[in-house]
Amino acid sequence: MKETTGTTDLKSNILWNTSGTVFYQGCLWLMTVLVARMSSDYQNAGMLAFAMSVGNIYTAIGTFTMRTFQVSDIAEKYSSSNYIAFRIFTVGLGFILCAIYGIIVSPSIETTLVILSFLLFKADESFVNVFYGCDQKAKRLDIVGKSQFIRGLLIIVLFVLGMKATDNLSLSLCCIFFVCIATTIIFDRAQTKGTTSSIVPSIKKSQCFTLFKICLPTVVGNVIAGLIVSAARQYFGIAFGEEALGIYATVATPCVIIQVLAQNLYAPLLLPIAETLHDEGAKEAWKKAAKMILMVMTVSVVLSILLITVSTPLLHFLYGNTILPYVNVLPMALLVMSEIAVSYAITDVLIIYGKLKQTLMLSFIAFICMGICIIPLTNAWYMNGLNATLIIAYAIAIIYGLITIYFSVKKDDDHR
């Protein structure tokens, strides 16, 4: 790997990566607020929400959930050029599939245009992720953090200017697509050149097929993982009405900070775990992985306590008195999001250990448990029945993941 200069300290990597990504995600959330504030009605907000739901599916296909696999490839079985070339393939494949899906499910031509515009934005976001993988592998997550700060700021500025100038959501999304792809070319491309030997796309057909086959179970698992919460919420909305679902989603929104913060705090720790697995074996790697999972749990608990403490005044400030009768939904919703954060950490550990098929099984188990529990528990406990369903589903999936890692470590230990 090419020698690099600059910030490589673990604490600095964590600080830059976490602050940059949280800022970027905050800007995406702010965009959903601005679209409602800058429009005469809620039609634009609805179209953007619809496009984002399609975009979530696209992210799984476009990135092919390869970031952890790429970072954990310590032996460099595949080069940076291979990963970049494969990412071009998956970004194109994902765009075609999701564009077709979006056109089929879209309720109007206007919504279709918004979906296609948003998919262009997500295409750039999915592509630059492979550059982030190269940066992370070189212990330069400071570059990722800076990129996220730049993108977040430009997204808000261009989105506001686009909406003011055109009052057209799809054109405004095109504006942020162009500024983001310019950032990829001007900033990220130049920075990543300094972290790896080559960023010129190059891959053999056999390598492309092998990568596709190896990572497909995780991709499918990631899509299923996304369906666990969305399908449960969709059922709740059908059974109890869109207003009830809207209230639940409103109360649960602050919980997302747990998942975002936890994931970005542990991301810099994945490379050291992969290096330890490669050099010292599964048992030593598990010691670091266990500390990482414990850190995710600790951060989730601390943030949950903080959010519960400020929940009543915060929700009252944001939404008024009408939301206060439902504040009791928040504690269990926080537990749901904490479990999701832990399950993501365990999934990344499974990927590092080469257990990609087991990541699919983990998501499948959670999905099946959700399907079994959702009707009786929501009938019994209403909104907290939805929370209880997800708590049970993810708890069982987490137990499966930990058992899988245990036997993987034991098997490796027996062979040494």
GROMACS .gro file of C-alpha atoms in nm, residues 13-389:
model
  377
   13ASN     CA    1  -0.965   0.942   1.285
   14ILE     CA    2  -1.260   0.882   1.519
   15LEU     CA    3  -1.307   1.256   1.577
   16TRP     CA    4  -1.297   1.354   1.209
   17ASN     CA    5  -1.505   1.061   1.087
   18THR     CA    6  -1.773   1.095   1.354
   19SER     CA    7  -1.806   1.474   1.344
   20GLY     CA    8  -1.803   1.487   0.964
   21THR     CA    9  -2.055   1.209   0.913
   22VAL     CA   10  -2.290   1.333   1.186
   23PHE     CA   11  -2.274   1.680   1.029
   24TYR     CA   12  -2.351   1.534   0.685
   25GLN     CA   13  -2.643   1.326   0.814
   26GLY     CA   14  -2.769   1.631   0.999
   27CYS     CA   15  -2.765   1.829   0.675
   28LEU     CA   16  -2.967   1.555   0.500
   29TRP     CA   17  -3.221   1.573   0.784
   30LEU     CA   18  -3.225   1.953   0.758
   31MET     CA   19  -3.303   1.919   0.388
   32THR     CA   20  -3.625   1.733   0.477
   33VAL     CA   21  -3.719   2.020   0.708
   34LEU     CA   22  -3.633   2.288   0.452
   35VAL     CA   23  -3.835   2.127   0.173
   36ALA     CA   24  -4.147   2.155   0.388
   37ARG     CA   25  -4.067   2.511   0.499
   38MET     CA   26  -3.989   2.631   0.146
   39SER     CA   27  -4.294   2.477  -0.022
   40SER     CA   28  -4.653   2.601  -0.024
   41ASP     CA   29  -4.782   2.258   0.083
   42TYR     CA   30  -4.652   1.914   0.188
   43GLN     CA   31  -4.643   1.764  -0.162
   44ASN     CA   32  -4.270   1.825  -0.207
   45ALA     CA   33  -4.201   1.679   0.138
   46GLY     CA   34  -4.400   1.370   0.046
   47MET     CA   35  -4.221   1.328  -0.287
   48LEU     CA   36  -3.881   1.365  -0.118
   49ALA     CA   37  -3.976   1.107   0.147
   50PHE     CA   38  -4.086   0.868  -0.129
   51ALA     CA   39  -3.760   0.924  -0.320
   52MET     CA   40  -3.556   0.867  -0.003
   53SER     CA   41  -3.727   0.532   0.056
   54VAL     CA   42  -3.621   0.423  -0.294
   55GLY     CA   43  -3.276   0.573  -0.231
   56ASN     CA   44  -3.229   0.354   0.077
   57ILE     CA   45  -3.272   0.046  -0.140
   58TYR     CA   46  -3.029   0.190  -0.394
   59THR     CA   47  -2.758   0.245  -0.133
   60ALA     CA   48  -2.750  -0.128  -0.051
   61ILE     CA   49  -2.713  -0.220  -0.418
   62GLY     CA   50  -2.494   0.073  -0.524
   63THR     CA   51  -2.234   0.023  -0.249
   64PHE     CA   52  -2.292  -0.354  -0.250
   65THR     CA   53  -2.233  -0.325   0.126
   66MET     CA   54  -1.860  -0.366   0.052
   67ARG     CA   55  -1.699  -0.102   0.274
   68THR     CA   56  -1.615  -0.340   0.562
   69PHE     CA   57  -1.513  -0.617   0.320
   70GLN     CA   58  -1.283  -0.373   0.138
   71VAL     CA   59  -1.126  -0.242   0.459
   72SER     CA   60  -1.077  -0.593   0.600
   73ASP     CA   61  -0.896  -0.714   0.285
   74ILE     CA   62  -0.559  -0.690   0.464
   75ALA     CA   63  -0.393  -0.939   0.228
   76GLU     CA   64  -0.501  -0.715  -0.064
   77LYS     CA   65  -0.652  -0.998  -0.260
   78TYR     CA   66  -0.822  -0.725  -0.458
   79SER     CA   67  -0.658  -0.393  -0.540
   80SER     CA   68  -0.807  -0.045  -0.502
   81SER     CA   69  -0.844  -0.038  -0.880
   82ASN     CA   70  -1.049  -0.360  -0.859
   83TYR     CA   71  -1.280  -0.217  -0.593
   84ILE     CA   72  -1.328   0.108  -0.783
   85ALA     CA   73  -1.406  -0.073  -1.109
   86PHE     CA   74  -1.651  -0.305  -0.931
   87ARG     CA   75  -1.815  -0.003  -0.767
   88ILE     CA   76  -1.875   0.155  -1.109
   89PHE     CA   77  -2.052  -0.167  -1.208
   90THR     CA   78  -2.270  -0.183  -0.894
   91VAL     CA   79  -2.355   0.189  -0.907
   92GLY     CA   80  -2.474   0.147  -1.266
   93LEU     CA   81  -2.661  -0.176  -1.192
   94GLY     CA   82  -2.829  -0.025  -0.886
   95PHE     CA   83  -2.934   0.287  -1.074
   96ILE     CA   84  -3.099   0.087  -1.353
   97LEU     CA   85  -3.283  -0.147  -1.113
   98CYS     CA   86  -3.398   0.129  -0.877
   99ALA     CA   87  -3.497   0.361  -1.161
  100ILE     CA   88  -3.719   0.089  -1.304
  101TYR     CA   89  -3.861   0.017  -0.958
  102GLY     CA   90  -3.916   0.386  -0.892
  103ILE     CA   91  -4.098   0.437  -1.221
  104ILE     CA   92  -4.325   0.139  -1.149
  105VAL     CA   93  -4.422   0.238  -0.795
  106SER     CA   94  -4.428   0.617  -0.843
  107PRO     CA   95  -4.777   0.767  -0.808
  108SER     CA   96  -4.708   1.057  -1.050
  109ILE     CA   97  -4.472   1.192  -1.316
  110GLU     CA   98  -4.352   1.463  -1.074
  111THR     CA   99  -4.260   1.202  -0.815
  112THR     CA  100  -4.082   0.994  -1.081
  113LEU     CA  101  -3.863   1.293  -1.173
  114VAL     CA  102  -3.782   1.352  -0.806
  115ILE     CA  103  -3.690   0.983  -0.763
  116LEU     CA  104  -3.459   0.986  -1.065
  117SER     CA  105  -3.295   1.312  -0.952
  118PHE     CA  106  -3.243   1.176  -0.602
  119LEU     CA  107  -3.098   0.851  -0.742
  120LEU     CA  108  -2.836   1.057  -0.927
  121PHE     CA  109  -2.737   1.212  -0.594
  122LYS     CA  110  -2.726   0.868  -0.430
  123ALA     CA  111  -2.518   0.733  -0.720
  124ASP     CA  112  -2.241   0.981  -0.641
  125GLU     CA  113  -2.277   0.910  -0.268
  126SER     CA  114  -2.248   0.535  -0.332
  127PHE     CA  115  -1.947   0.576  -0.561
  128VAL     CA  116  -1.744   0.803  -0.333
  129ASN     CA  117  -1.786   0.542  -0.058
  130VAL     CA  118  -1.526   0.326  -0.235
  131PHE     CA  119  -1.279   0.617  -0.209
  132TYR     CA  120  -1.367   0.637   0.161
  133GLY     CA  121  -1.278   0.268   0.189
  134CYS     CA  122  -0.934   0.338   0.041
  135ASP     CA  123  -0.887   0.629   0.282
  136GLN     CA  124  -0.995   0.419   0.580
  137LYS     CA  125  -0.761   0.137   0.484
  138ALA     CA  126  -0.476   0.391   0.482
  139LYS     CA  127  -0.592   0.516   0.827
  140ARG     CA  128  -0.692   0.851   0.679
  141LEU     CA  129  -1.051   0.888   0.796
  142ASP     CA  130  -0.973   1.256   0.846
  143ILE     CA  131  -1.014   1.284   0.468
  144VAL     CA  132  -1.358   1.122   0.492
  145GLY     CA  133  -1.463   1.362   0.767
  146LYS     CA  134  -1.350   1.666   0.569
  147SER     CA  135  -1.533   1.539   0.260
  148GLN     CA  136  -1.852   1.495   0.461
  149PHE     CA  137  -1.827   1.849   0.601
  150ILE     CA  138  -1.779   1.991   0.251
  151ARG     CA  139  -2.068   1.790   0.107
  152GLY     CA  140  -2.308   1.869   0.391
  153LEU     CA  141  -2.248   2.242   0.362
  154LEU     CA  142  -2.274   2.246  -0.018
  155ILE     CA  143  -2.591   2.032  -0.014
  156ILE     CA  144  -2.775   2.280   0.207
  157VAL     CA  145  -2.652   2.589   0.020
  158LEU     CA  146  -2.730   2.451  -0.327
  159PHE     CA  147  -3.062   2.302  -0.218
  160VAL     CA  148  -3.181   2.634  -0.075
  161LEU     CA  149  -3.059   2.829  -0.380
  162GLY     CA  150  -3.218   2.573  -0.614
  163MET     CA  151  -3.555   2.586  -0.438
  164LYS     CA  152  -3.551   2.968  -0.426
  165ALA     CA  153  -3.453   3.000  -0.792
  166THR     CA  154  -3.674   2.730  -0.945
  167ASP     CA  155  -3.930   2.623  -0.680
  168ASN     CA  156  -3.876   2.280  -0.833
  169LEU     CA  157  -3.765   1.987  -0.616
  170SER     CA  158  -3.621   1.767  -0.891
  171LEU     CA  159  -3.411   2.056  -1.031
  172SER     CA  160  -3.287   2.139  -0.681
  173LEU     CA  161  -3.182   1.776  -0.632
  174CYS     CA  162  -2.998   1.792  -0.965
  175CYS     CA  163  -2.811   2.097  -0.830
  176ILE     CA  164  -2.685   1.904  -0.527
  177PHE     CA  165  -2.595   1.608  -0.752
  178PHE     CA  166  -2.371   1.828  -0.967
  179VAL     CA  167  -2.200   1.993  -0.670
  180CYS     CA  168  -2.144   1.654  -0.502
  181ILE     CA  169  -1.997   1.490  -0.811
  182ALA     CA  170  -1.772   1.796  -0.847
  183THR     CA  171  -1.658   1.737  -0.487
  184THR     CA  172  -1.586   1.372  -0.570
  185ILE     CA  173  -1.375   1.468  -0.872
  186ILE     CA  174  -1.197   1.774  -0.733
  187PHE     CA  175  -1.148   1.682  -0.365
  188ASP     CA  176  -1.197   1.309  -0.302
  189ARG     CA  177  -1.027   1.183  -0.615
  190ALA     CA  178  -0.719   1.398  -0.547
  191GLN     CA  179  -0.704   1.300  -0.179
  192THR     CA  180  -0.750   0.926  -0.239
  193LYS     CA  181  -0.471   0.930  -0.497
  194GLY     CA  182  -0.239   0.988  -0.204
  195THR     CA  183  -0.368   0.697   0.005
  196THR     CA  184  -0.340   0.407  -0.240
  197SER     CA  185  -0.124   0.285  -0.527
  198SER     CA  186  -0.376   0.346  -0.806
  199ILE     CA  187  -0.736   0.464  -0.848
  200VAL     CA  188  -0.757   0.379  -1.219
  201PRO     CA  189  -1.052   0.136  -1.255
  202SER     CA  190  -0.938  -0.213  -1.355
  203ILE     CA  191  -1.094  -0.555  -1.298
  204LYS     CA  192  -1.114  -0.893  -1.471
  205LYS     CA  193  -1.450  -1.053  -1.541
  206SER     CA  194  -1.360  -1.342  -1.311
  207GLN     CA  195  -1.277  -1.100  -1.026
  208CYS     CA  196  -1.601  -0.909  -1.083
  209PHE     CA  197  -1.804  -1.229  -1.071
  210THR     CA  198  -1.623  -1.353  -0.759
  211LEU     CA  199  -1.677  -1.025  -0.571
  212PHE     CA  200  -2.042  -1.026  -0.675
  213LYS     CA  201  -2.089  -1.383  -0.551
  214ILE     CA  202  -1.901  -1.329  -0.224
  215CYS     CA  203  -2.081  -1.009  -0.124
  216LEU     CA  204  -2.430  -1.091  -0.254
  217PRO     CA  205  -2.549  -1.257   0.072
  218THR     CA  206  -2.455  -0.946   0.271
  219VAL     CA  207  -2.629  -0.720   0.018
  220VAL     CA  208  -2.947  -0.926   0.036
  221GLY     CA  209  -2.914  -0.929   0.414
  222ASN     CA  210  -2.878  -0.552   0.417
  223VAL     CA  211  -3.192  -0.511   0.205
  224ILE     CA  212  -3.380  -0.743   0.441
  225ALA     CA  213  -3.240  -0.550   0.738
  226GLY     CA  214  -3.390  -0.235   0.592
  227LEU     CA  215  -3.723  -0.411   0.553
  228ILE     CA  216  -3.741  -0.518   0.919
  229VAL     CA  217  -3.826  -0.170   1.046
  230SER     CA  218  -3.997  -0.042   0.730
  231ALA     CA  219  -4.226  -0.345   0.694
  232ALA     CA  220  -4.319  -0.329   1.064
  233ARG     CA  221  -4.403   0.040   1.031
  234GLN     CA  222  -4.594  -0.017   0.708
  235TYR     CA  223  -4.811  -0.281   0.877
  236PHE     CA  224  -4.869  -0.048   1.173
  237GLY     CA  225  -4.975   0.229   0.936
  238ILE     CA  226  -5.217  -0.001   0.752
  239ALA     CA  227  -5.363  -0.145   1.073
  240PHE     CA  228  -5.390   0.172   1.282
  241GLY     CA  229  -5.385   0.453   1.027
  242GLU     CA  230  -5.129   0.690   0.877
  243GLU     CA  231  -5.178   0.944   1.158
  244ALA     CA  232  -5.079   0.688   1.422
  245LEU     CA  233  -4.773   0.593   1.219
  246GLY     CA  234  -4.689   0.960   1.175
  247ILE     CA  235  -4.701   1.017   1.551
  248TYR     CA  236  -4.482   0.713   1.616
  249ALA     CA  237  -4.229   0.818   1.350
  250THR     CA  238  -4.220   1.173   1.490
  251VAL     CA  239  -4.147   1.055   1.845
  252ALA     CA  240  -3.891   0.799   1.726
  253THR     CA  241  -3.699   1.039   1.497
  254PRO     CA  242  -3.447   1.158   1.764
  255CYS     CA  243  -3.345   0.793   1.818
  256VAL     CA  244  -3.162   0.786   1.483
  257ILE     CA  245  -2.875   0.981   1.642
  258ILE     CA  246  -2.782   0.663   1.836
  259GLN     CA  247  -2.734   0.456   1.521
  260VAL     CA  248  -2.549   0.729   1.330
  261LEU     CA  249  -2.314   0.818   1.615
  262ALA     CA  250  -2.244   0.459   1.722
  263GLN     CA  251  -2.167   0.341   1.367
  264ASN     CA  252  -1.926   0.625   1.301
  265LEU     CA  253  -1.754   0.589   1.636
  266TYR     CA  254  -1.668   0.223   1.573
  267ALA     CA  255  -1.590   0.251   1.200
  268PRO     CA  256  -1.221   0.340   1.260
  269LEU     CA  257  -1.187   0.030   1.482
  270LEU     CA  258  -1.273  -0.216   1.204
  271LEU     CA  259  -0.930  -0.199   1.038
  272PRO     CA  260  -0.736  -0.280   1.359
  273ILE     CA  261  -0.969  -0.577   1.418
  274ALA     CA  262  -0.910  -0.702   1.063
  275GLU     CA  263  -0.533  -0.657   1.101
  276THR     CA  264  -0.535  -0.850   1.429
  277LEU     CA  265  -0.739  -1.131   1.272
  278HIS     CA  266  -0.489  -1.153   0.985
  279ASP     CA  267  -0.177  -1.141   1.205
  280GLU     CA  268  -0.278  -1.301   1.536
  281GLY     CA  269  -0.594  -1.504   1.474
  282ALA     CA  270  -0.963  -1.497   1.559
  283LYS     CA  271  -0.927  -1.511   1.938
  284GLU     CA  272  -0.713  -1.198   1.964
  285ALA     CA  273  -0.931  -1.020   1.710
  286TRP     CA  274  -1.239  -1.103   1.915
  287LYS     CA  275  -1.090  -0.927   2.219
  288LYS     CA  276  -1.087  -0.604   2.021
  289ALA     CA  277  -1.424  -0.675   1.861
  290ALA     CA  278  -1.582  -0.739   2.201
  291LYS     CA  279  -1.451  -0.404   2.328
  292MET     CA  280  -1.596  -0.236   2.018
  293ILE     CA  281  -1.939  -0.393   2.070
  294LEU     CA  282  -1.926  -0.299   2.439
  295MET     CA  283  -1.844   0.058   2.336
  296VAL     CA  284  -2.149   0.065   2.105
  297MET     CA  285  -2.367  -0.058   2.393
  298THR     CA  286  -2.222   0.203   2.631
  299VAL     CA  287  -2.269   0.491   2.387
  300SER     CA  288  -2.626   0.375   2.319
  301VAL     CA  289  -2.709   0.367   2.691
  302VAL     CA  290  -2.557   0.710   2.759
  303LEU     CA  291  -2.734   0.871   2.462
  304SER     CA  292  -3.062   0.701   2.556
  305ILE     CA  293  -3.046   0.839   2.911
  306LEU     CA  294  -2.967   1.185   2.773
  307LEU     CA  295  -3.253   1.175   2.521
  308ILE     CA  296  -3.503   1.045   2.779
  309THR     CA  297  -3.400   1.330   3.012
  310VAL     CA  298  -3.466   1.600   2.750
  311SER     CA  299  -3.740   1.422   2.554
  312THR     CA  300  -4.042   1.607   2.691
  313PRO     CA  301  -3.913   1.964   2.642
  314LEU     CA  302  -3.746   1.871   2.311
  315LEU     CA  303  -4.057   1.713   2.157
  316HIS     CA  304  -4.274   1.994   2.294
  317PHE     CA  305  -4.043   2.254   2.137
  318LEU     CA  306  -4.040   2.078   1.798
  319TYR     CA  307  -4.401   1.965   1.768
  320GLY     CA  308  -4.614   2.133   2.037
  321ASN     CA  309  -4.854   1.995   2.299
  322THR     CA  310  -5.018   1.738   2.071
  323ILE     CA  311  -4.715   1.508   2.083
  324LEU     CA  312  -4.677   1.500   2.465
  325PRO     CA  313  -4.926   1.213   2.530
  326TYR     CA  314  -4.698   0.984   2.327
  327VAL     CA  315  -4.363   1.061   2.495
  328ASN     CA  316  -4.382   0.720   2.668
  329VAL     CA  317  -4.310   0.560   2.330
  330LEU     CA  318  -3.957   0.705   2.326
  331PRO     CA  319  -3.776   0.483   2.584
  332MET     CA  320  -3.861   0.158   2.404
  333ALA     CA  321  -3.789   0.321   2.067
  334LEU     CA  322  -3.443   0.410   2.200
  335LEU     CA  323  -3.389   0.047   2.298
  336VAL     CA  324  -3.486  -0.057   1.944
  337MET     CA  325  -3.231   0.179   1.791
  338SER     CA  326  -2.965   0.069   2.040
  339GLU     CA  327  -3.018  -0.293   1.936
  340ILE     CA  328  -3.000  -0.195   1.569
  341ALA     CA  329  -2.664  -0.024   1.635
  342VAL     CA  330  -2.533  -0.337   1.812
  343SER     CA  331  -2.661  -0.565   1.533
  344TYR     CA  332  -2.480  -0.351   1.274
  345ALA     CA  333  -2.157  -0.378   1.474
  346ILE     CA  334  -2.195  -0.756   1.498
  347THR     CA  335  -2.268  -0.774   1.125
  348ASP     CA  336  -1.944  -0.588   1.049
  349VAL     CA  337  -1.751  -0.827   1.276
  350LEU     CA  338  -1.906  -1.123   1.090
  351ILE     CA  339  -1.793  -0.970   0.759
  352ILE     CA  340  -1.438  -0.931   0.893
  353TYR     CA  341  -1.444  -1.296   1.001
  354GLY     CA  342  -1.556  -1.393   0.651
  355LYS     CA  343  -1.903  -1.504   0.763
  356LEU     CA  344  -2.093  -1.321   0.489
  357LYS     CA  345  -2.367  -1.583   0.453
  358GLN     CA  346  -2.430  -1.560   0.826
  359THR     CA  347  -2.497  -1.185   0.792
  360LEU     CA  348  -2.786  -1.275   0.564
  361MET     CA  349  -2.912  -1.528   0.819
  362LEU     CA  350  -2.892  -1.270   1.098
  363SER     CA  351  -3.118  -1.029   0.905
  364PHE     CA  352  -3.349  -1.312   0.797
  365ILE     CA  353  -3.397  -1.428   1.157
  366ALA     CA  354  -3.486  -1.075   1.270
  367PHE     CA  355  -3.729  -1.037   0.979
  368ILE     CA  356  -3.907  -1.366   1.055
  369CYS     CA  357  -3.934  -1.279   1.426
  370MET     CA  358  -4.078  -0.941   1.333
  371GLY     CA  359  -4.336  -1.107   1.109
  372ILE     CA  360  -4.443  -1.346   1.386
  373CYS     CA  361  -4.471  -1.083   1.662
  374ILE     CA  362  -4.603  -0.771   1.490
  375ILE     CA  363  -4.978  -0.849   1.485
  376PRO     CA  364  -5.032  -0.982   1.840
  377LEU     CA  365  -4.802  -0.729   2.008
  378THR     CA  366  -4.938  -0.419   1.831
  379ASN     CA  367  -5.292  -0.538   1.906
  380ALA     CA  368  -5.196  -0.571   2.272
  381TRP     CA  369  -4.973  -0.263   2.325
  382TYR     CA  370  -5.036  -0.033   2.025
  383MET     CA  371  -4.726   0.181   1.951
  384ASN     CA  372  -4.513   0.015   2.216
  385GLY     CA  373  -4.621  -0.316   2.065
  386LEU     CA  374  -4.435  -0.207   1.752
  387ASN     CA  375  -4.132  -0.130   1.967
  388ALA     CA  376  -4.162  -0.464   2.153
  389THR     CA  377  -4.177  -0.649   1.821
   0.00000   0.00000   0.00000
